[in-house]
Short mmCIF file of N, CA and C in Angstrom, two decimals:
data_model
loop_
_atom_site.label_atom_id
_atom_site.label_comp_id
_atom_site.label_asym_id
_atom_site.label_seq_id
_atom_site.Cartn_x
_atom_site.Cartn_y
_atom_site.Cartn_z
N PRO A 1 15.00 38.40 -34.41
CA PRO A 1 15.15 39.65 -33.22
C PRO A 1 16.46 40.31 -33.46
N PRO A 2 16.37 41.22 -32.89
CA PRO A 2 17.62 41.92 -32.55
C PRO A 2 17.65 41.83 -31.68
N PRO A 3 19.43 42.23 -30.87
CA PRO A 3 19.37 41.90 -29.40
C PRO A 3 19.37 42.85 -28.85
N ALA A 4 19.02 41.77 -27.20
CA ALA A 4 18.55 42.98 -26.60
C ALA A 4 18.80 44.29 -26.10
N THR A 5 18.37 45.10 -25.24
CA THR A 5 19.97 46.64 -24.94
C THR A 5 19.12 46.52 -23.83
N PRO A 6 20.13 46.49 -22.75
CA PRO A 6 19.64 46.77 -21.40
C PRO A 6 18.30 48.00 -21.76
N ALA A 7 18.06 47.93 -21.90
CA ALA A 7 16.91 49.61 -21.70
C ALA A 7 15.51 48.38 -22.70
N SER A 8 16.10 47.45 -23.03
CA SER A 8 14.65 47.09 -23.59
C SER A 8 14.19 45.80 -22.80
N HIS A 9 15.06 45.75 -21.75
CA HIS A 9 14.62 43.97 -21.09
C HIS A 9 13.23 44.42 -20.29
N PRO A 10 12.34 43.81 -20.26
CA PRO A 10 10.88 43.86 -20.40
C PRO A 10 11.00 44.07 -18.28
N SER A 11 11.90 43.25 -18.10
CA SER A 11 11.92 42.92 -16.45
C SER A 11 11.65 44.43 -15.88
N ARG A 12 12.59 45.68 -16.41
CA ARG A 12 12.60 47.10 -16.08
C ARG A 12 11.67 47.66 -15.94
N PHE A 13 10.72 47.00 -16.95
CA PHE A 13 9.11 47.62 -16.08
C PHE A 13 8.51 47.30 -15.77
N VAL A 14 9.43 46.33 -14.59
CA VAL A 14 8.16 45.08 -13.15
C VAL A 14 8.49 45.57 -12.45
N GLY A 15 7.27 46.37 -11.43
CA GLY A 15 8.16 46.72 -9.78
C GLY A 15 9.36 45.92 -9.17
N SER A 16 9.32 46.06 -8.86
CA SER A 16 10.23 45.59 -7.84
C SER A 16 9.58 44.61 -6.74
N GLY A 17 16.18 23.57 0.66
CA GLY A 17 15.21 22.66 0.97
C GLY A 17 14.96 21.01 0.11
N ARG A 18 14.28 20.66 0.63
CA ARG A 18 13.78 19.84 0.02
C ARG A 18 13.86 19.78 -1.85
N SER A 19 13.82 19.53 -2.79
CA SER A 19 13.81 19.31 -4.81
C SER A 19 12.15 18.39 -4.73
N VAL A 20 11.77 19.57 -5.38
CA VAL A 20 10.34 18.75 -5.66
C VAL A 20 10.49 18.47 -6.90
N TYR A 21 11.16 18.40 -7.79
CA TYR A 21 11.46 17.62 -9.23
C TYR A 21 11.69 16.50 -9.29
N ALA A 22 11.34 16.13 -10.12
CA ALA A 22 12.17 14.42 -10.78
C ALA A 22 13.25 14.87 -10.70
N THR A 23 14.03 13.90 -10.48
CA THR A 23 15.34 13.70 -10.43
C THR A 23 15.78 13.28 -11.51
N GLY A 24 14.85 12.43 -12.65
CA GLY A 24 15.32 12.09 -14.17
C GLY A 24 15.06 13.12 -14.90
N PRO A 25 15.42 12.96 -16.65
CA PRO A 25 15.36 13.50 -17.18
C PRO A 25 14.42 14.37 -17.19
N ARG A 26 14.84 15.32 -18.33
CA ARG A 26 12.76 15.92 -18.94
C ARG A 26 12.96 15.90 -20.78
N PRO A 27 12.64 16.29 -21.23
CA PRO A 27 12.88 17.44 -22.41
C PRO A 27 13.34 18.42 -22.64
N GLY A 28 14.21 18.72 -23.26
CA GLY A 28 14.88 20.08 -23.20
C GLY A 28 16.35 19.33 -21.97
N SER A 29 16.40 18.47 -21.75
CA SER A 29 17.17 18.91 -20.93
C SER A 29 18.67 17.76 -21.58
N ARG A 30 18.62 17.77 -22.35
CA ARG A 30 19.95 16.78 -22.92
C ARG A 30 19.83 15.89 -22.06
N GLY A 31 19.44 14.62 -21.56
CA GLY A 31 19.26 14.10 -20.81
C GLY A 31 19.75 14.02 -19.61
N ARG A 32 19.88 15.53 -18.52
CA ARG A 32 20.62 16.52 -17.78
C ARG A 32 19.39 15.36 -16.27
N ALA A 33 19.34 15.33 -15.27
CA ALA A 33 18.24 15.15 -14.65
C ALA A 33 18.32 16.91 -13.98
N ALA A 34 17.16 17.14 -13.88
CA ALA A 34 16.70 18.45 -12.64
C ALA A 34 17.60 18.89 -12.11
N ASP A 35 17.92 18.53 -11.49
CA ASP A 35 19.11 18.84 -9.80
C ASP A 35 21.11 19.21 -10.65
N ASP A 36 20.58 18.21 -12.25
CA ASP A 36 22.22 18.30 -11.99
C ASP A 36 22.65 20.03 -12.59
N PRO A 37 23.91 20.15 -11.85
CA PRO A 37 24.90 21.84 -12.01
C PRO A 37 25.18 22.02 -13.47
N ALA A 38 25.11 20.98 -14.22
CA ALA A 38 25.54 20.51 -15.51
C ALA A 38 24.68 22.15 -16.35
N LEU A 39 22.76 21.37 -16.16
CA LEU A 39 21.84 21.59 -16.41
C LEU A 39 21.33 22.93 -16.09
N VAL A 40 22.10 24.17 -15.64
CA VAL A 40 21.54 25.32 -14.89
C VAL A 40 23.33 25.65 -16.45
N ASP A 41 24.40 25.39 -16.69
CA ASP A 41 25.36 25.77 -17.29
C ASP A 41 24.75 25.73 -19.05
N ASP A 42 24.42 24.36 -19.56
CA ASP A 42 23.42 24.27 -20.74
C ASP A 42 22.34 25.42 -20.96
N LEU A 43 21.49 25.44 -19.82
CA LEU A 43 20.90 26.24 -19.96
C LEU A 43 20.64 27.86 -20.56
N LEU A 44 21.79 28.12 -19.58
CA LEU A 44 22.57 29.25 -19.18
C LEU A 44 23.17 29.88 -20.72
N SER A 45 24.06 28.65 -21.54
CA SER A 45 24.91 28.89 -22.20
C SER A 45 23.62 29.62 -23.45
N VAL A 46 22.78 28.90 -23.55
CA VAL A 46 21.41 29.83 -24.89
C VAL A 46 21.19 31.31 -25.18
N PRO A 47 22.11 31.72 -26.12
CA PRO A 47 22.27 33.43 -26.18
C PRO A 47 20.73 34.85 -25.66
N ARG A 48 21.15 35.17 -25.07
CA ARG A 48 19.87 36.14 -24.71
C ARG A 48 18.49 35.51 -23.37
N THR A 49 19.41 34.86 -22.57
CA THR A 49 18.20 34.57 -21.52
C THR A 49 18.29 35.12 -20.78
N HIS A 50 17.87 34.80 -19.81
CA HIS A 50 17.50 35.90 -18.97
C HIS A 50 16.78 35.32 -17.55
N LEU A 51 17.80 34.94 -16.06
CA LEU A 51 17.83 33.86 -15.02
C LEU A 51 16.96 35.01 -13.86
N VAL A 52 16.34 34.22 -13.24
CA VAL A 52 15.21 35.01 -12.59
C VAL A 52 14.90 33.96 -11.44
N VAL A 53 15.94 34.20 -10.33
CA VAL A 53 16.20 33.82 -9.20
C VAL A 53 15.32 33.89 -7.90
N ASP A 54 14.63 33.13 -7.23
CA ASP A 54 13.23 33.66 -6.01
C ASP A 54 15.14 33.17 -4.97
N GLY A 55 14.82 34.40 -5.26
CA GLY A 55 15.98 34.92 -3.98
C GLY A 55 16.30 33.59 -2.67
N TYR A 56 15.50 34.03 -1.48
CA TYR A 56 15.08 33.60 -0.84
C TYR A 56 14.77 32.18 -0.32
N ASN A 57 14.08 31.60 -1.45
CA ASN A 57 13.42 30.57 -2.01
C ASN A 57 15.60 29.89 -1.97
N VAL A 58 16.17 30.63 -2.57
CA VAL A 58 17.17 29.98 -3.26
C VAL A 58 18.49 30.01 -1.85
N THR A 59 18.34 31.57 -0.73
CA THR A 59 19.21 31.24 0.41
C THR A 59 18.80 31.14 1.19
N LYS A 60 17.56 30.41 1.63
CA LYS A 60 17.16 29.27 2.74
C LYS A 60 17.55 28.39 2.37
N THR A 61 17.68 27.73 1.77
CA THR A 61 18.19 26.65 1.33
C THR A 61 19.57 26.28 1.31
N GLY A 62 20.41 26.95 0.93
CA GLY A 62 22.21 27.06 0.79
C GLY A 62 22.71 27.52 2.31
N TYR A 63 22.65 29.16 2.41
CA TYR A 63 22.38 29.71 3.72
C TYR A 63 21.90 29.86 4.92
N GLY A 64 20.96 28.98 5.07
CA GLY A 64 20.19 29.38 6.05
C GLY A 64 20.44 29.61 7.27
N GLU A 65 21.63 29.37 7.61
CA GLU A 65 21.90 29.44 9.20
C GLU A 65 22.95 31.37 8.68
N LEU A 66 23.21 31.68 8.03
CA LEU A 66 23.63 33.27 8.20
C LEU A 66 22.43 34.00 8.42
N SER A 67 22.52 36.08 8.85
CA SER A 67 21.49 36.71 8.36
C SER A 67 20.66 36.74 7.10
N LEU A 68 19.92 36.92 7.43
CA LEU A 68 19.01 37.18 5.57
C LEU A 68 20.39 38.51 4.78
N ALA A 69 20.51 39.20 5.17
CA ALA A 69 21.65 40.31 5.11
C ALA A 69 22.73 39.56 4.37
N ASP A 70 22.76 38.35 5.00
CA ASP A 70 24.27 38.03 4.90
C ASP A 70 24.15 36.70 3.72
N GLN A 71 22.82 36.10 3.99
CA GLN A 71 22.47 35.47 3.14
C GLN A 71 22.24 35.83 1.53
N ARG A 72 21.84 37.53 1.47
CA ARG A 72 20.96 38.17 0.18
C ARG A 72 22.98 38.51 0.06
N ASP A 73 23.47 38.81 0.51
CA ASP A 73 25.54 39.38 -0.57
C ASP A 73 25.60 37.98 -0.94
N ARG A 74 25.39 36.97 -0.46
CA ARG A 74 26.73 35.82 -0.47
C ARG A 74 26.06 35.27 -2.02
N LEU A 75 24.59 35.08 -2.02
CA LEU A 75 24.01 34.26 -2.97
C LEU A 75 24.42 36.44 -4.18
N LEU A 76 24.52 37.51 -4.02
CA LEU A 76 24.96 38.27 -4.99
C LEU A 76 25.85 38.67 -5.08
N SER A 77 26.83 37.94 -4.87
CA SER A 77 28.01 37.93 -5.39
C SER A 77 29.48 36.45 -6.10
N GLY A 78 27.77 35.00 -5.85
CA GLY A 78 28.32 34.08 -6.61
C GLY A 78 27.34 34.37 -7.63
N LEU A 79 26.72 35.41 -8.22
CA LEU A 79 26.24 34.95 -9.79
C LEU A 79 27.06 36.42 -10.15
N LEU A 80 27.46 37.58 -9.54
CA LEU A 80 28.71 37.68 -10.70
C LEU A 80 29.45 37.78 -11.51
N ARG A 81 30.06 36.09 -10.98
CA ARG A 81 29.59 35.61 -12.70
C ARG A 81 28.93 35.21 -13.74
N VAL A 82 27.85 34.59 -13.10
CA VAL A 82 27.04 34.51 -13.61
C VAL A 82 26.64 35.56 -14.99
N ALA A 83 26.34 36.61 -14.34
CA ALA A 83 26.60 38.13 -15.51
C ALA A 83 27.14 38.44 -16.18
N ALA A 84 28.86 38.62 -15.56
CA ALA A 84 29.79 38.85 -16.14
C ALA A 84 29.69 38.08 -16.92
N ALA A 85 29.12 36.51 -17.41
CA ALA A 85 29.45 36.17 -18.65
C ALA A 85 28.63 36.41 -19.78
N GLY A 86 27.65 37.22 -19.34
CA GLY A 86 26.51 38.43 -20.45
C GLY A 86 25.25 37.30 -20.13
N THR A 87 24.41 36.65 -19.41
CA THR A 87 22.82 36.34 -18.77
C THR A 87 22.56 37.15 -17.90
N GLU A 88 21.98 38.05 -18.68
CA GLU A 88 20.99 39.06 -17.68
C GLU A 88 20.11 37.80 -16.21
N VAL A 89 20.13 38.66 -15.42
CA VAL A 89 20.46 38.30 -14.29
C VAL A 89 19.10 39.20 -13.47
N THR A 90 18.36 38.59 -12.78
CA THR A 90 17.48 39.58 -12.15
C THR A 90 17.13 38.47 -10.61
N VAL A 91 17.13 38.98 -9.50
CA VAL A 91 17.12 38.23 -8.59
C VAL A 91 15.76 38.68 -7.87
N CYS A 92 14.54 38.64 -7.25
CA CYS A 92 14.10 38.71 -6.65
C CYS A 92 13.59 37.73 -4.79
N PHE A 93 12.96 38.91 -4.76
CA PHE A 93 12.80 39.35 -2.75
C PHE A 93 12.01 39.21 -2.23
N ASP A 94 11.73 38.56 -1.28
CA ASP A 94 10.43 39.14 -0.48
C ASP A 94 10.38 40.78 0.05
N GLY A 95 9.88 41.24 -0.23
CA GLY A 95 9.23 42.46 0.75
C GLY A 95 8.96 42.90 1.34
N ALA A 96 7.76 41.70 2.12
CA ALA A 96 6.54 42.47 3.05
C ALA A 96 7.49 42.64 4.31
N ASP A 97 8.16 42.17 4.46
CA ASP A 97 8.57 42.75 5.87
C ASP A 97 9.44 43.75 6.00
N GLY A 98 8.94 44.85 5.23
CA GLY A 98 9.78 46.32 5.10
C GLY A 98 10.07 47.31 4.24
N GLY A 99 9.76 46.32 2.93
CA GLY A 99 10.33 46.84 1.84
C GLY A 99 11.50 46.99 1.57
N PRO A 100 12.28 46.84 0.15
CA PRO A 100 14.25 47.18 0.14
C PRO A 100 14.36 47.29 1.16
N ARG A 101 15.29 46.50 1.11
CA ARG A 101 17.02 46.75 1.81
C ARG A 101 17.29 46.86 1.01
N PRO A 102 18.86 48.05 1.59
CA PRO A 102 20.03 48.32 0.85
C PRO A 102 20.35 46.59 0.57
N VAL A 103 21.60 46.70 -0.31
CA VAL A 103 22.02 45.16 -1.11
C VAL A 103 23.10 46.14 -2.26
N HIS A 104 24.32 45.61 -2.10
CA HIS A 104 25.12 45.37 -2.84
C HIS A 104 25.27 44.23 -3.83
N ALA A 105 24.51 44.99 -4.70
CA ALA A 105 24.66 44.27 -6.07
C ALA A 105 25.65 44.50 -6.82
N PRO A 106 26.23 43.29 -7.64
CA PRO A 106 27.54 43.44 -8.52
C PRO A 106 27.00 43.65 -9.94
N ARG A 107 27.43 44.74 -10.29
CA ARG A 107 26.84 44.55 -11.97
C ARG A 107 26.49 43.88 -12.66
N GLY A 108 25.11 44.37 -13.29
CA GLY A 108 24.77 43.10 -14.08
C GLY A 108 23.87 42.44 -13.38
N VAL A 109 23.81 42.38 -12.25
CA VAL A 109 22.84 41.80 -11.35
C VAL A 109 21.15 42.99 -10.55
N ARG A 110 20.92 42.71 -11.30
CA ARG A 110 19.00 43.33 -11.04
C ARG A 110 18.25 42.59 -9.66
N VAL A 111 18.15 43.22 -8.77
CA VAL A 111 17.14 42.56 -7.41
C VAL A 111 16.44 43.31 -7.16
N LEU A 112 15.56 42.63 -6.99
CA LEU A 112 13.96 43.05 -6.96
C LEU A 112 13.09 43.00 -5.65
N PHE A 113 12.56 44.03 -4.65
CA PHE A 113 11.62 43.68 -3.96
C PHE A 113 10.72 43.57 -3.86
N SER A 114 9.70 41.98 -3.93
CA SER A 114 8.56 42.68 -4.05
C SER A 114 7.60 43.44 -3.18
N SER A 115 6.23 43.63 -3.42
CA SER A 115 6.14 45.35 -2.93
C SER A 115 4.13 45.55 -3.56
N GLY A 116 3.56 44.68 -1.78
CA GLY A 116 2.57 44.06 -2.52
C GLY A 116 1.28 43.58 -2.34
N GLU A 117 2.86 42.47 -3.17
CA GLU A 117 2.30 41.06 -3.70
C GLU A 117 4.42 40.18 -3.10
N ILE A 118 3.44 38.61 -3.27
CA ILE A 118 4.82 38.20 -3.02
C ILE A 118 5.74 37.83 -3.83
N ALA A 119 6.91 37.21 -3.32
CA ALA A 119 8.32 36.80 -4.68
C ALA A 119 7.64 35.99 -5.72
N ASP A 120 7.37 35.60 -4.99
CA ASP A 120 6.52 33.94 -5.91
C ASP A 120 5.80 34.34 -7.08
N ASP A 121 5.07 35.87 -7.50
CA ASP A 121 4.04 36.58 -7.65
C ASP A 121 5.04 37.50 -8.48
N LEU A 122 6.14 38.08 -8.12
CA LEU A 122 6.75 38.71 -9.19
C LEU A 122 7.61 38.08 -10.23
N ILE A 123 7.74 36.78 -9.42
CA ILE A 123 8.79 36.07 -10.84
C ILE A 123 7.34 35.69 -11.68
N ARG A 124 6.30 35.20 -11.24
CA ARG A 124 5.42 35.67 -12.20
C ARG A 124 5.13 36.34 -13.25
N ARG A 125 5.25 37.43 -12.97
CA ARG A 125 4.96 38.49 -13.07
C ARG A 125 5.86 39.20 -14.40
N LEU A 126 7.29 38.50 -13.80
CA LEU A 126 8.61 38.75 -14.62
C LEU A 126 8.06 38.06 -16.41
N VAL A 127 8.28 36.91 -16.14
CA VAL A 127 8.66 35.46 -16.97
C VAL A 127 7.43 35.74 -17.57
N ALA A 128 6.20 36.35 -16.85
CA ALA A 128 4.92 36.33 -18.41
C ALA A 128 5.08 38.14 -18.92
N ALA A 129 6.30 38.84 -18.65
CA ALA A 129 6.69 39.79 -18.99
C ALA A 129 7.11 39.71 -20.48
N GLU A 130 8.22 38.83 -20.48
CA GLU A 130 8.75 38.27 -21.34
C GLU A 130 8.30 37.67 -22.91
N PRO A 131 9.42 38.67 -23.88
CA PRO A 131 8.51 38.13 -25.13
C PRO A 131 8.27 36.46 -25.57
N PRO A 132 7.25 35.92 -26.22
CA PRO A 132 7.34 34.59 -26.61
C PRO A 132 8.51 34.40 -27.57
N GLY A 133 9.29 33.30 -27.31
CA GLY A 133 10.44 32.41 -27.65
C GLY A 133 11.87 32.70 -26.68
N ARG A 134 11.46 34.14 -26.07
CA ARG A 134 13.13 34.57 -25.25
C ARG A 134 13.50 33.53 -24.40
N PRO A 135 14.34 33.11 -23.71
CA PRO A 135 15.25 31.51 -23.33
C PRO A 135 14.92 32.38 -21.16
N VAL A 136 14.04 32.00 -21.21
CA VAL A 136 14.15 32.02 -19.17
C VAL A 136 14.54 31.31 -18.37
N VAL A 137 15.37 31.82 -17.69
CA VAL A 137 15.19 30.04 -16.34
C VAL A 137 14.58 31.13 -15.25
N VAL A 138 14.10 29.99 -14.01
CA VAL A 138 13.59 30.09 -13.16
C VAL A 138 14.62 29.22 -12.28
N VAL A 139 15.10 29.74 -11.73
CA VAL A 139 15.89 28.90 -9.84
C VAL A 139 14.72 29.25 -8.86
N THR A 140 14.19 27.61 -8.66
CA THR A 140 13.16 27.83 -7.44
C THR A 140 12.80 26.38 -7.41
N SER A 141 12.51 25.95 -6.00
CA SER A 141 12.96 24.73 -5.31
C SER A 141 10.83 25.08 -4.54
N ASP A 142 9.96 26.07 -5.46
CA ASP A 142 8.01 26.09 -4.82
C ASP A 142 8.11 25.30 -6.14
N ARG A 143 7.02 24.00 -5.99
CA ARG A 143 6.61 23.51 -6.89
C ARG A 143 5.25 24.60 -8.13
N ALA A 144 4.60 25.12 -7.34
CA ALA A 144 3.68 26.17 -7.91
C ALA A 144 4.44 27.29 -8.55
N VAL A 145 5.12 27.71 -8.46
CA VAL A 145 6.30 28.91 -8.79
C VAL A 145 6.43 28.29 -10.00
N ALA A 146 7.21 26.68 -9.80
CA ALA A 146 7.65 26.11 -11.36
C ALA A 146 6.96 25.79 -12.05
N ASP A 147 4.99 25.85 -12.07
CA ASP A 147 4.81 24.83 -12.39
C ASP A 147 4.30 25.62 -13.33
N ASP A 148 4.03 27.03 -12.74
CA ASP A 148 3.31 28.21 -13.63
C ASP A 148 4.10 29.18 -14.50
N VAL A 149 5.82 28.50 -14.04
CA VAL A 149 6.48 29.81 -15.21
C VAL A 149 6.75 28.67 -16.41
N GLN A 150 6.97 26.89 -15.82
CA GLN A 150 7.15 26.17 -17.01
C GLN A 150 5.83 25.99 -18.26
N ALA A 151 4.62 26.59 -17.35
CA ALA A 151 3.36 26.21 -18.49
C ALA A 151 2.88 27.54 -19.16
N MET A 152 4.59 28.71 -18.93
CA MET A 152 4.70 30.02 -19.45
C MET A 152 5.86 29.66 -20.48
N GLY A 153 6.43 28.31 -20.26
CA GLY A 153 7.88 28.53 -21.42
C GLY A 153 9.05 28.57 -20.99
N ALA A 154 8.59 29.17 -19.71
CA ALA A 154 10.45 28.91 -18.78
C ALA A 154 10.76 27.81 -18.44
N ALA A 155 12.32 27.93 -18.51
CA ALA A 155 13.03 26.57 -17.31
C ALA A 155 12.70 26.38 -16.55
N CYS A 156 12.65 25.40 -15.22
CA CYS A 156 13.16 26.36 -14.47
C CYS A 156 14.03 24.48 -13.40
N VAL A 157 14.79 25.00 -13.16
CA VAL A 157 15.54 24.23 -12.32
C VAL A 157 15.58 24.63 -10.77
N PRO A 158 16.08 23.80 -10.10
CA PRO A 158 15.52 24.16 -7.93
C PRO A 158 16.98 25.00 -7.95
N ALA A 159 16.55 24.98 -6.75
CA ALA A 159 17.61 26.16 -5.87
C ALA A 159 18.86 25.27 -5.42
N HIS A 160 18.81 24.20 -5.01
CA HIS A 160 20.24 22.98 -4.85
C HIS A 160 21.06 23.35 -6.28
N ALA A 161 21.27 23.14 -7.30
CA ALA A 161 21.82 22.80 -8.56
C ALA A 161 21.82 24.28 -8.48
N LEU A 162 21.75 25.23 -8.94
CA LEU A 162 22.24 26.83 -8.88
C LEU A 162 23.49 27.13 -7.45
N LEU A 163 22.68 26.84 -6.63
CA LEU A 163 23.78 26.38 -5.34
C LEU A 163 24.91 25.57 -5.73
N ALA A 164 25.00 24.72 -6.13
CA ALA A 164 25.93 24.08 -6.70
C ALA A 164 26.30 23.93 -7.87
N ARG A 165 25.93 24.84 -8.97
CA ARG A 165 26.77 25.49 -9.91
C ARG A 165 27.49 26.57 -9.93
N LEU A 166 26.47 27.25 -8.36
CA LEU A 166 27.51 28.92 -7.87
C LEU A 166 28.93 28.60 -6.37
N ALA A 167 28.86 27.19 -5.81
CA ALA A 167 29.95 26.68 -5.69
C ALA A 167 31.30 25.78 -6.19
N ARG A 168 30.75 25.65 -7.95
CA ARG A 168 32.32 25.21 -8.07
C ARG A 168 32.69 26.38 -8.38
N ARG A 169 33.83 26.42 -8.36
CA ARG A 169 35.45 27.80 -9.51
C ARG A 169 35.70 27.56 -9.91
#
């Protein structure tokens, strides 16, 4: 298929703790455990991969002591390097407590706030909107979301694996 262009990304048309994953290797993980940050690198090395991040699930796991605004900023600044390496990055946050907030998203990082639904359902819709065969990696420690997106063909890693990956310099 032809390479994706920013205008052709399906996600443009969709509106805005403890790991529950087994620690052993899974099919397609090259023998890496689900919580191994190197698995994130492996998954993101596939061309045209779309990384979908369950925003508050990740930030509350790693930066729970910060305000929500500071949690968002810290996550988004960490994802700058991932986007700069060519990965399409979409971060989904719950918008239930008043809708979108001003965010300073780095270039290449799309930020969506759910509206009329929870971020979990927004993530499910994003994954469902992707064409068959498009590599999608979802970062969440929510077992129900993980099960649903994996059933749709996405790879899934827990929040702390992404946090460990972002902590590396």
